[in-house]
Amino acid sequence: MSDNKTKSTKPANKTPPKSPADPAKERAAKRLSYESNSSHEGAMAAELTALEEAFRKFAIHGDTRATGKEMHGKNWSKLCKDCHVIDGKNVTITDVDIVFSKIKGKSSRTITFDQFKEALQELSKKRFKDKSNEEAIQEIHKLIEGKAPIISGVTKTISSPTVSRLTDTSKFTGSHKERFDPSGKGRGKAGREDLVDASGYVPGYKHAGTYDHKVQGSK
């Protein structure tokens, strides 16, 4: 019985064996493919770099916990003001606030970069009325690209008669006067302590140190 049983045989593999690939050619092909993809992605990113960089700078302004991915209404208004999106005629601060409320979610207080671009598209129609939609968007992007928040409120030096009188060394008297030279520069230790003059000249003599010069000049 066992001899009469036919043994099952596996079908022969008719697929021809692959020829061994050249490692150098494979590496070159992979490198070209990677460079092609990188250049394409780089070109796509370069289009957004200037605008997105400006968005992130304004998004983190004044907030150390901000990630730069979302922007609050206050910073949105500052961006529109600093970048001159608000011109006082076609676009006002009220228009900016209305667009922000329209674009953001009902329960959200911030906008994303994509929503930011939508808001700019809304304002571009009002800001550049005489241009087509595409030209208006390009123009409003140019106002923002590469910009950063303008720092305001820096403390400035205030000049007042009282401060000027208190800091004028020419009007100092007594021991305070001795601490400064005629130009108003501090004399350091010499102005605080009585140093012994060992030069050999009488105190107050104005021509100290000129003897050698005079003798050499006479010769």
Coordinates of C-alpha atoms in Angstrom, one line a residue:
M1 CA 0.0 0.0 0.0
S2 CA 2.7 2.4 0.9
D3 CA 4.6 1.6 -2.3
N4 CA 1.5 2.3 -4.4
K5 CA 0.9 5.8 -2.9
T6 CA 2.1 8.6 -5.1
K7 CA 4.2 11.1 -3.4
S8 CA 3.2 14.7 -3.8
T9 CA 5.9 16.8 -5.4
K10 CA 6.3 20.6 -5.2
P11 CA 5.8 22.5 -8.4
A12 CA 9.1 23.7 -9.9
N13 CA 9.9 27.3 -9.5
K14 CA 10.0 28.6 -13.1
T15 CA 10.9 32.3 -12.1
P16 CA 14.3 33.0 -13.3
P17 CA 16.8 33.9 -10.5
K18 CA 17.5 37.6 -10.2
S19 CA 20.9 38.8 -11.3
P20 CA 23.0 40.2 -8.5
A21 CA 22.5 43.9 -8.3
D22 CA 25.4 46.3 -8.4
P23 CA 25.7 47.9 -4.8
A24 CA 27.1 51.1 -6.2
K25 CA 24.2 51.6 -8.7
E26 CA 21.7 50.9 -5.9
R27 CA 23.3 53.5 -3.6
A28 CA 23.4 56.1 -6.5
A29 CA 19.7 55.4 -7.3
K30 CA 18.7 55.8 -3.6
R31 CA 20.7 59.0 -3.3
L32 CA 19.1 60.6 -6.4
S33 CA 15.7 59.6 -5.2
Y34 CA 16.4 61.1 -1.7
E35 CA 17.8 64.3 -3.2
S36 CA 14.8 64.7 -5.5
N37 CA 12.3 64.3 -2.7
S38 CA 14.4 66.6 -0.4
S39 CA 14.5 69.3 -3.0
H40 CA 10.8 69.1 -3.6
E41 CA 10.0 69.2 0.1
G42 CA 12.5 72.0 0.6
A43 CA 10.9 74.1 -2.2
M44 CA 7.5 73.5 -0.6
A45 CA 8.8 74.6 2.8
A46 CA 10.6 77.6 1.5
E47 CA 7.3 79.1 0.2
L48 CA 6.0 79.1 3.8
T49 CA 9.1 79.8 5.7
A50 CA 9.0 83.6 5.7
L51 CA 5.2 83.8 6.5
E52 CA 5.2 81.0 9.0
E53 CA 8.3 82.3 10.7
A54 CA 6.6 85.7 11.2
F55 CA 3.5 83.9 12.5
R56 CA 5.6 82.0 15.1
K57 CA 7.5 85.1 16.3
F58 CA 4.2 87.0 16.9
A59 CA 2.6 83.9 18.4
I60 CA 5.2 83.6 21.2
H61 CA 5.5 87.3 21.8
G62 CA 4.9 88.1 25.5
D63 CA 4.2 84.5 26.4
T64 CA 7.0 82.2 27.6
R65 CA 4.7 79.2 27.5
A66 CA 3.6 79.6 23.9
T67 CA 4.8 77.0 21.4
G68 CA 4.4 79.2 18.3
K69 CA 1.7 76.9 16.8
E70 CA -1.3 79.0 17.9
M71 CA -1.8 82.7 18.2
H72 CA -4.0 84.7 20.6
G73 CA -6.2 87.5 19.6
K74 CA -4.0 90.1 21.3
N75 CA -0.9 89.0 19.3
W76 CA -3.0 88.8 16.1
S77 CA -4.0 92.4 16.6
K78 CA -0.4 93.4 17.2
L79 CA 0.8 91.6 14.1
C80 CA -1.8 93.5 12.0
K81 CA -0.7 96.8 13.5
D82 CA 3.1 96.3 13.4
C83 CA 3.0 94.9 9.8
H84 CA 0.7 97.7 8.7
V85 CA -2.2 95.5 7.7
I86 CA -4.2 98.0 9.5
D87 CA -4.1 101.2 7.5
G88 CA -6.9 103.1 9.2
K89 CA -9.0 103.4 6.1
N90 CA -9.7 100.0 4.4
V91 CA -8.8 97.9 7.4
T92 CA -9.3 99.0 11.0
I93 CA -8.7 97.4 14.4
T94 CA -12.4 96.5 14.5
D95 CA -12.1 94.7 11.2
V96 CA -9.2 92.7 12.5
D97 CA -11.1 91.7 15.6
I98 CA -14.2 90.7 13.6
V99 CA -12.1 88.5 11.3
F100 CA -10.4 86.8 14.2
S101 CA -13.7 86.0 15.9
K102 CA -15.1 84.6 12.6
I103 CA -12.1 82.4 11.8
K104 CA -11.4 80.9 15.3
G105 CA -13.6 78.1 16.7
K106 CA -16.5 79.0 18.9
S107 CA -14.9 77.6 22.1
S108 CA -11.3 78.5 21.1
R109 CA -9.3 81.5 22.0
T110 CA -6.5 81.0 19.4
I111 CA -6.0 80.4 15.7
T112 CA -3.6 78.0 14.0
F113 CA -1.4 78.8 11.1
D114 CA -3.9 77.6 8.6
Q115 CA -6.6 79.7 10.2
F116 CA -4.2 82.6 10.2
K117 CA -3.9 82.3 6.4
E118 CA -7.7 82.2 6.1
A119 CA -7.9 85.4 8.2
L120 CA -5.3 87.1 6.0
Q121 CA -7.3 86.1 2.9
E122 CA -10.4 87.8 4.5
L123 CA -8.5 91.0 5.2
S124 CA -6.8 91.1 1.8
K125 CA -10.1 91.7 0.1
K126 CA -10.6 94.9 2.2
R127 CA -6.9 96.0 2.3
F128 CA -6.3 95.7 -1.5
K129 CA -9.7 96.3 -3.1
D130 CA -8.2 97.3 -6.5
K131 CA -6.4 94.0 -6.9
S132 CA -7.5 90.4 -7.8
N133 CA -7.9 87.9 -5.0
E134 CA -4.5 86.2 -5.7
E135 CA -2.7 89.5 -6.0
A136 CA -4.3 90.8 -2.8
I137 CA -3.2 87.7 -0.9
Q138 CA 0.3 88.1 -2.2
E139 CA 0.5 91.7 -1.2
I140 CA -0.8 91.1 2.3
H141 CA 1.7 88.3 2.7
K142 CA 4.5 90.6 1.7
L143 CA 3.5 93.0 4.5
I144 CA 4.1 90.2 7.0
E145 CA 6.9 88.0 5.7
G146 CA 10.1 88.4 7.6
K147 CA 8.7 90.7 10.2
A148 CA 8.9 90.5 14.0
P149 CA 7.1 92.2 16.9
I150 CA 8.0 95.8 17.5
I151 CA 9.2 96.2 21.1
S152 CA 7.5 99.2 22.7
G153 CA 7.4 100.7 26.1
V154 CA 11.1 100.9 26.6
T155 CA 12.1 103.2 29.4
K156 CA 13.7 106.4 28.2
T157 CA 16.1 108.6 30.1
I158 CA 14.2 111.7 31.4
S159 CA 16.2 114.9 31.7
S160 CA 15.0 117.2 34.5
P161 CA 16.6 120.3 36.1
T162 CA 16.7 118.6 39.5
V163 CA 18.6 115.5 38.2
S164 CA 21.0 117.7 36.2
R165 CA 21.8 119.8 39.3
L166 CA 22.4 116.8 41.5
T167 CA 24.7 115.2 39.0
D168 CA 26.7 118.3 38.0
T169 CA 30.1 117.7 39.6
S170 CA 31.2 121.3 39.0
K171 CA 28.8 122.4 41.7
F172 CA 29.9 120.0 44.3
T173 CA 31.5 121.4 47.4
G174 CA 33.6 120.2 50.3
S175 CA 34.8 116.6 50.4
H176 CA 32.5 115.7 47.5
K177 CA 34.3 118.1 45.2
E178 CA 37.7 116.4 46.0
R179 CA 36.4 113.1 44.6
F180 CA 36.2 114.4 41.0
D181 CA 38.7 116.1 38.7
P182 CA 37.7 119.3 36.7
S183 CA 36.3 117.2 33.8
G184 CA 33.9 115.4 36.1
K185 CA 35.8 112.1 36.1
G186 CA 36.1 110.3 39.5
R187 CA 39.6 110.4 41.0
G188 CA 39.2 107.0 42.7
K189 CA 41.3 106.4 45.8
A190 CA 43.0 109.8 45.5
G191 CA 39.6 111.4 46.0
R192 CA 38.8 109.5 49.1
E193 CA 42.1 109.4 51.0
D194 CA 44.8 112.0 51.9
L195 CA 47.8 110.7 50.0
V196 CA 51.3 112.0 50.8
D197 CA 52.9 113.9 48.0
A198 CA 56.5 112.6 47.8
S199 CA 57.4 114.4 44.6
G200 CA 59.5 117.1 46.4
Y201 CA 57.4 119.9 45.0
V202 CA 55.4 122.4 47.1
P203 CA 51.7 121.4 47.2
G204 CA 49.8 123.3 44.5
Y205 CA 52.9 123.9 42.3
K206 CA 51.6 123.8 38.7
H207 CA 54.9 123.1 36.9
A208 CA 55.9 119.9 38.6
G209 CA 57.9 117.6 36.4
T210 CA 59.0 120.2 33.9
Y211 CA 62.6 120.8 35.2
D212 CA 64.3 118.2 33.0
H213 CA 62.4 119.4 30.0
K214 CA 63.6 123.0 30.6
V215 CA 67.2 122.0 31.2
Q216 CA 67.3 119.9 28.0
G217 CA 65.7 122.7 26.1
S218 CA 68.3 125.3 27.2
K219 CA 71.1 123.0 26.0

